[in-house]
Amino acid sequence: MVRGVGQDPVYGEFEEPVLREGEVRVTVTASALTNFTKVRATGRHFSVAPRPPFVVGIDGIGRMDDGCRVYFLFPRAPFGGMAERTVVASAQCMPVPDTVDDVMLAALADPGMSSWVALETRAELVPGETVLVNGATGTAGRVALQVARHLGAERVIATGRDRAVLDSLIAQGADAIIPLTDDPGRLTAALREEFERGVDVVLDYLWGPPAQSLLAATNARKSRSPLRFVQIGSAAGAELALPGSVLKATDLRILGSGIGSVAVGDIMRIIDKLMQAAATTEFFLDVRTHPLSRIGELWPAASVTPRTVFTVEAPA
């Protein structure tokens, strides 16, 4: 729980959640540490953040009082997903497949949802199109490549700075990789080559200078269909400079994907699809599990790759 403004969470006792009308109580078994979880806990996310004291964690896997195994999203503040028990609106809780374990489902929910929502509800991906994932070396970007393929993308392209990880993505389904090098000329040439070949959708997890370089290369595109550029994350910067010539040179549609631009009901619908797909499709994630008691120690880590999932022992 977070005890004060600006403080990291600590492991300790918190009040027992009491049900209200329209809610269910969940005994939590697994909850993933994500960038969204961390930023929201600091109060720096654009969505509403609770006031201290509160329990962190936006989602997780657990069991309702009737024993049904479920995924839940956005517990009622001040309760959170990283606890023994939490409460959540019944509409934000869904059964999950028995054939996939709690840790995998908890780890997959956030990164899988971010790309699936962007592709289906924002970009309206058509099977057979080409998807470029800008920032594919993080957990969300790597899952995005797999989700794009699952949804019917014929060709998927990955960009990123970590060359070793980029190379490994070929084995995980990427058709081409583009290193985000410090050589502007080489980067521009590689991007222009792919846009000339044909890119229909960009999923951007970076924003900042990498997105600016990518957008500057879109005028090489020859297709008459619109290029849908979906901004999801800002790992490389909160802002970019966008010359007007970029918008004049190609049919470009810049979209955002997140809380606010997508309704919670649509997010839940997509997560349900993702959970069911996990029962028949093998998604590759690098996951580390730790007991919830280590939250204070592991929370300050700069990166959430590999994905950390906190497991919760059943209360006595």
Short mmCIF file of C-alpha atoms in Angstrom, two decimals:
data_model
loop_
_atom_site.label_atom_id
_atom_site.label_comp_id
_atom_site.label_asym_id
_atom_site.label_seq_id
_atom_site.Cartn_x
_atom_site.Cartn_y
_atom_site.Cartn_z
CA MET A 1 0.00 0.00 0.00
CA VAL A 2 1.01 3.65 -0.48
CA ARG A 3 0.89 5.57 2.78
CA GLY A 4 1.73 9.07 1.56
CA VAL A 5 1.99 11.24 -1.55
CA GLY A 6 5.13 10.45 -3.52
CA GLN A 7 5.99 7.37 -1.47
CA ASP A 8 6.66 3.89 -2.83
CA PRO A 9 4.30 1.14 -1.69
CA VAL A 10 5.15 -1.04 1.28
CA TYR A 11 3.89 -4.42 2.39
CA GLY A 12 1.56 -4.11 5.37
CA GLU A 13 -1.94 -4.34 6.79
CA PHE A 14 -4.84 -2.49 5.13
CA GLU A 15 -8.54 -2.33 5.90
CA GLU A 16 -10.66 -5.28 4.84
CA PRO A 17 -12.74 -4.44 1.71
CA VAL A 18 -16.49 -4.42 2.26
CA LEU A 19 -18.82 -5.14 -0.63
CA ARG A 20 -21.14 -2.52 -2.05
CA GLU A 21 -24.09 -3.09 -4.38
CA GLY A 22 -22.99 -4.20 -7.84
CA GLU A 23 -19.56 -5.37 -6.66
CA VAL A 24 -17.83 -8.69 -6.17
CA ARG A 25 -15.06 -9.60 -3.75
CA VAL A 26 -11.99 -11.30 -5.20
CA THR A 27 -9.34 -13.28 -3.34
CA VAL A 28 -6.28 -12.38 -5.39
CA THR A 29 -3.73 -14.94 -6.56
CA ALA A 30 -1.60 -12.94 -9.06
CA SER A 31 -1.16 -9.30 -10.11
CA ALA A 32 1.39 -7.91 -12.59
CA LEU A 33 3.65 -4.90 -12.10
CA THR A 34 3.22 -2.73 -15.22
CA ASN A 35 4.24 0.77 -16.25
CA PHE A 36 0.59 1.80 -16.05
CA THR A 37 0.39 0.50 -12.48
CA LYS A 38 3.56 2.34 -11.45
CA VAL A 39 2.73 5.67 -13.09
CA ARG A 40 -0.86 5.66 -11.88
CA ALA A 41 0.29 5.00 -8.32
CA THR A 42 2.44 8.16 -8.42
CA GLY A 43 -0.52 10.28 -9.52
CA ARG A 44 1.25 11.24 -12.77
CA HIS A 45 -1.07 9.32 -15.08
CA PHE A 46 -3.80 11.22 -16.93
CA SER A 47 -6.45 8.91 -15.48
CA VAL A 48 -7.78 9.47 -11.98
CA ALA A 49 -5.44 8.27 -9.20
CA PRO A 50 -6.54 7.52 -5.63
CA ARG A 51 -5.37 9.57 -2.67
CA PRO A 52 -3.17 7.90 -0.02
CA PRO A 53 -3.49 5.65 1.75
CA PHE A 54 -4.41 3.15 -0.97
CA VAL A 55 -3.48 -0.28 -2.30
CA VAL A 56 -1.67 -0.36 -5.66
CA GLY A 57 -2.49 -2.64 -8.59
CA ILE A 58 -5.01 -2.06 -11.37
CA ASP A 59 -5.88 -5.68 -12.16
CA GLY A 60 -5.18 -9.33 -11.47
CA ILE A 61 -6.38 -12.90 -11.31
CA GLY A 62 -8.22 -14.45 -8.39
CA ARG A 63 -11.35 -16.18 -7.19
CA MET A 64 -14.71 -14.73 -6.26
CA ASP A 65 -16.50 -15.81 -3.09
CA ASP A 66 -18.35 -18.48 -5.08
CA GLY A 67 -15.04 -20.00 -6.23
CA CYS A 68 -15.20 -18.76 -9.84
CA ARG A 69 -11.72 -18.00 -11.20
CA VAL A 70 -11.68 -14.53 -12.76
CA TYR A 71 -9.71 -11.65 -14.21
CA PHE A 72 -10.57 -8.26 -12.68
CA LEU A 73 -9.83 -4.66 -13.73
CA PHE A 74 -9.85 -1.39 -11.77
CA PRO A 75 -10.80 -2.30 -8.19
CA ARG A 76 -12.66 0.38 -6.28
CA ALA A 77 -10.29 2.83 -4.59
CA PRO A 78 -8.66 2.73 -2.13
CA PHE A 79 -8.41 -1.02 -2.80
CA GLY A 80 -6.12 -2.47 -5.45
CA GLY A 81 -5.02 -5.65 -7.12
CA MET A 82 -1.87 -6.20 -5.08
CA ALA A 83 -3.59 -7.45 -1.96
CA GLU A 84 -5.06 -10.60 -0.44
CA ARG A 85 -8.58 -9.43 -1.22
CA THR A 86 -10.11 -6.61 -3.24
CA VAL A 87 -13.50 -5.42 -4.50
CA VAL A 88 -14.44 -4.56 -8.06
CA ALA A 89 -17.56 -3.77 -10.08
CA SER A 90 -19.08 -7.01 -11.34
CA ALA A 91 -18.98 -5.67 -14.93
CA GLN A 92 -15.19 -5.40 -14.62
CA CYS A 93 -14.70 -9.04 -13.73
CA MET A 94 -14.75 -12.04 -16.08
CA PRO A 95 -14.17 -15.83 -15.96
CA VAL A 96 -10.85 -17.05 -17.39
CA PRO A 97 -9.84 -20.33 -19.07
CA ASP A 98 -8.91 -23.16 -16.72
CA THR A 99 -6.09 -24.28 -19.03
CA VAL A 100 -3.91 -21.17 -18.53
CA ASP A 101 -2.23 -20.52 -15.19
CA ASP A 102 -2.79 -17.40 -13.07
CA VAL A 103 0.70 -15.96 -13.56
CA MET A 104 0.58 -16.10 -17.36
CA LEU A 105 -2.88 -14.53 -17.51
CA ALA A 106 -1.86 -11.76 -15.10
CA ALA A 107 1.30 -11.05 -17.09
CA LEU A 108 -0.46 -11.08 -20.47
CA ALA A 109 -3.47 -8.91 -19.64
CA ASP A 110 -1.94 -5.41 -19.85
CA PRO A 111 0.48 -5.76 -22.80
CA GLY A 112 -1.92 -7.94 -24.78
CA MET A 113 -4.80 -5.58 -24.17
CA SER A 114 -2.82 -2.47 -25.18
CA SER A 115 -2.05 -3.79 -28.66
CA TRP A 116 -5.32 -5.69 -29.24
CA VAL A 117 -7.41 -2.63 -28.32
CA ALA A 118 -5.26 -0.40 -30.53
CA LEU A 119 -5.48 -2.75 -33.50
CA GLU A 120 -9.18 -3.61 -33.27
CA THR A 121 -10.91 -0.50 -31.95
CA ARG A 122 -8.57 2.31 -33.04
CA ALA A 123 -6.73 1.17 -36.19
CA GLU A 124 -9.48 -1.25 -37.28
CA LEU A 125 -6.89 -3.65 -38.64
CA VAL A 126 -7.92 -5.61 -41.74
CA PRO A 127 -6.47 -9.12 -42.15
CA GLY A 128 -3.64 -9.08 -44.67
CA GLU A 129 -2.34 -5.63 -43.71
CA THR A 130 1.17 -4.75 -42.51
CA VAL A 131 1.83 -3.58 -38.94
CA LEU A 132 4.95 -1.80 -37.71
CA VAL A 133 5.58 -1.84 -33.94
CA ASN A 134 7.71 1.11 -32.91
CA GLY A 135 9.44 0.04 -29.69
CA ALA A 136 9.10 -3.73 -29.97
CA THR A 137 11.87 -4.74 -27.57
CA GLY A 138 9.88 -4.14 -24.37
CA THR A 139 7.27 -6.54 -23.01
CA ALA A 140 4.31 -4.71 -24.55
CA GLY A 141 6.02 -4.33 -27.92
CA ARG A 142 6.98 -7.99 -28.13
CA VAL A 143 3.44 -9.07 -27.30
CA ALA A 144 2.11 -6.56 -29.85
CA LEU A 145 3.95 -8.36 -32.64
CA GLN A 146 2.30 -11.62 -31.62
CA VAL A 147 -1.15 -10.06 -31.25
CA ALA A 148 -0.89 -8.41 -34.67
CA ARG A 149 -0.08 -11.76 -36.23
CA HIS A 150 -2.92 -13.42 -34.31
CA LEU A 151 -5.36 -10.82 -35.63
CA GLY A 152 -4.37 -11.48 -39.22
CA ALA A 153 -1.51 -9.12 -40.06
CA GLU A 154 0.32 -10.53 -43.08
CA ARG A 155 3.58 -8.77 -42.28
CA VAL A 156 4.92 -7.38 -38.98
CA ILE A 157 7.92 -5.08 -38.56
CA ALA A 158 9.77 -4.34 -35.31
CA THR A 159 11.89 -1.35 -34.32
CA GLY A 160 13.99 -0.94 -31.17
CA ARG A 161 17.39 -0.05 -29.76
CA ASP A 162 18.40 -3.38 -28.25
CA ARG A 163 19.86 -5.24 -31.22
CA ALA A 164 20.10 -8.58 -29.40
CA VAL A 165 16.41 -8.48 -28.53
CA LEU A 166 15.51 -7.30 -32.03
CA ASP A 167 17.34 -10.25 -33.55
CA SER A 168 15.42 -12.62 -31.28
CA LEU A 169 12.10 -11.23 -32.54
CA ILE A 170 12.60 -12.85 -35.93
CA ALA A 171 12.08 -16.22 -34.23
CA GLN A 172 8.96 -14.83 -32.54
CA GLY A 173 7.29 -13.83 -35.79
CA ALA A 174 8.75 -10.49 -36.93
CA ASP A 175 9.27 -10.31 -40.70
CA ALA A 176 11.73 -7.42 -40.52
CA ILE A 177 13.63 -5.49 -37.85
CA ILE A 178 14.84 -1.89 -37.87
CA PRO A 179 17.44 -0.85 -35.26
CA LEU A 180 16.82 2.65 -33.90
CA THR A 181 20.43 3.69 -34.44
CA ASP A 182 22.08 7.04 -33.73
CA ASP A 183 22.82 7.35 -37.46
CA PRO A 184 19.89 9.46 -38.77
CA GLY A 185 20.67 8.72 -42.40
CA ARG A 186 20.73 4.96 -41.95
CA LEU A 187 17.56 4.98 -39.85
CA THR A 188 15.66 7.15 -42.33
CA ALA A 189 16.70 4.93 -45.24
CA ALA A 190 15.55 1.77 -43.43
CA LEU A 191 12.21 3.31 -42.48
CA ARG A 192 11.58 4.70 -45.96
CA GLU A 193 12.29 1.29 -47.47
CA GLU A 194 9.59 -0.33 -45.34
CA PHE A 195 7.06 2.44 -45.96
CA GLU A 196 7.69 2.21 -49.69
CA ARG A 197 7.09 -1.53 -49.50
CA GLY A 198 3.86 -0.84 -47.62
CA VAL A 199 2.86 -0.19 -43.99
CA ASP A 200 -0.81 0.13 -43.01
CA VAL A 201 -0.71 0.48 -39.22
CA VAL A 202 1.90 1.77 -36.76
CA LEU A 203 1.68 0.90 -33.08
CA ASP A 204 3.89 3.42 -31.28
CA TYR A 205 5.16 2.66 -27.77
CA LEU A 206 7.91 5.31 -27.84
CA TRP A 207 6.72 8.73 -29.10
CA GLY A 208 9.45 11.41 -28.86
CA PRO A 209 12.37 11.41 -31.35
CA PRO A 210 11.87 7.81 -32.62
CA ALA A 211 8.26 8.54 -33.56
CA GLN A 212 9.33 11.80 -35.17
CA SER A 213 11.87 9.96 -37.36
CA LEU A 214 9.24 7.40 -38.29
CA LEU A 215 6.63 9.98 -39.23
CA ALA A 216 9.16 11.87 -41.36
CA ALA A 217 9.65 8.72 -43.46
CA THR A 218 5.96 8.12 -44.17
CA ASN A 219 6.04 10.19 -47.39
CA ALA A 220 7.75 7.21 -49.06
CA ARG A 221 4.47 5.36 -48.79
CA LYS A 222 2.68 4.78 -52.13
CA SER A 223 -0.58 3.25 -50.94
CA ARG A 224 -3.76 5.29 -51.30
CA SER A 225 -5.29 3.83 -48.14
CA PRO A 226 -4.80 5.83 -44.94
CA LEU A 227 -1.87 5.08 -42.65
CA ARG A 228 -3.19 4.65 -39.10
CA PHE A 229 -0.60 5.71 -36.53
CA VAL A 230 -1.71 4.69 -33.02
CA GLN A 231 0.13 6.28 -30.10
CA ILE A 232 0.14 3.98 -27.05
CA GLY A 233 3.23 4.75 -24.96
CA SER A 234 5.77 7.52 -24.41
CA ALA A 235 8.90 5.65 -23.34
CA ALA A 236 11.18 7.90 -25.44
CA GLY A 237 9.57 11.25 -24.71
CA ALA A 238 6.32 13.02 -23.95
CA GLU A 239 6.42 15.34 -26.98
CA LEU A 240 7.58 15.57 -30.58
CA ALA A 241 7.80 18.21 -33.29
CA LEU A 242 5.54 17.40 -36.24
CA PRO A 243 6.21 19.41 -39.44
CA GLY A 244 3.11 20.28 -41.42
CA SER A 245 4.71 18.74 -44.49
CA VAL A 246 4.32 15.28 -42.93
CA LEU A 247 0.55 15.68 -42.86
CA LYS A 248 0.46 17.01 -46.42
CA ALA A 249 2.61 14.26 -47.93
CA THR A 250 0.53 11.22 -46.95
CA ASP A 251 -2.95 10.23 -45.85
CA LEU A 252 -2.03 9.98 -42.17
CA ARG A 253 -4.39 9.47 -39.25
CA ILE A 254 -2.85 9.88 -35.81
CA LEU A 255 -4.86 8.20 -33.05
CA GLY A 256 -4.39 7.61 -29.36
CA SER A 257 -5.30 4.42 -27.52
CA GLY A 258 -5.88 4.33 -23.79
CA ILE A 259 -8.27 5.13 -20.97
CA GLY A 260 -10.49 7.93 -22.27
CA SER A 261 -10.12 7.24 -25.98
CA VAL A 262 -11.42 3.70 -25.41
CA ALA A 263 -14.37 2.92 -23.12
CA VAL A 264 -13.80 0.55 -20.19
CA GLY A 265 -16.52 -1.71 -21.58
CA ASP A 266 -14.60 -2.07 -24.85
CA ILE A 267 -11.40 -2.78 -22.93
CA MET A 268 -13.14 -5.54 -20.98
CA ARG A 269 -14.53 -7.00 -24.22
CA ILE A 270 -11.04 -7.13 -25.73
CA ILE A 271 -9.49 -8.61 -22.59
CA ASP A 272 -12.10 -11.37 -22.70
CA LYS A 273 -11.02 -12.16 -26.28
CA LEU A 274 -7.37 -12.09 -25.20
CA MET A 275 -7.97 -14.46 -22.28
CA GLN A 276 -9.82 -16.92 -24.49
CA ALA A 277 -7.09 -16.70 -27.15
CA ALA A 278 -4.47 -17.52 -24.51
CA ALA A 279 -6.07 -20.95 -24.13
CA THR A 280 -5.30 -21.85 -27.76
CA THR A 281 -2.39 -19.57 -28.73
CA GLU A 282 1.05 -19.60 -27.15
CA PHE A 283 2.08 -16.04 -26.36
CA PHE A 284 5.75 -15.57 -25.46
CA LEU A 285 6.46 -13.45 -22.38
CA ASP A 286 9.50 -13.18 -20.14
CA VAL A 287 7.96 -13.41 -16.66
CA ARG A 288 9.40 -13.44 -13.15
CA THR A 289 7.23 -14.31 -10.14
CA HIS A 290 7.75 -12.98 -6.62
CA PRO A 291 5.72 -13.08 -3.42
CA LEU A 292 3.76 -9.91 -2.72
CA SER A 293 5.80 -9.43 0.44
CA ARG A 294 8.69 -8.25 -1.78
CA ILE A 295 6.76 -5.35 -3.31
CA GLY A 296 8.69 -2.67 -1.41
CA GLU A 297 12.00 -4.11 -2.60
CA LEU A 298 11.06 -4.63 -6.26
CA TRP A 299 8.85 -1.60 -6.92
CA PRO A 300 11.69 0.93 -7.45
CA ALA A 301 13.26 -1.12 -10.29
CA ALA A 302 13.57 1.11 -13.35
CA SER A 303 12.27 -1.46 -15.82
CA VAL A 304 9.24 -3.75 -15.91
CA THR A 305 10.94 -6.05 -18.43
CA PRO A 306 10.93 -8.96 -17.76
CA ARG A 307 7.40 -8.74 -16.46
CA THR A 308 7.12 -9.05 -12.69
CA VAL A 309 4.05 -10.83 -11.34
CA PHE A 310 3.35 -10.77 -7.62
CA THR A 311 1.72 -13.88 -6.25
CA VAL A 312 -0.47 -13.84 -3.18
CA GLU A 313 -0.77 -16.68 -0.71
CA ALA A 314 -4.28 -17.66 0.26
CA PRO A 315 -5.24 -15.87 3.48
CA ALA A 316 -5.51 -18.05 6.55
#
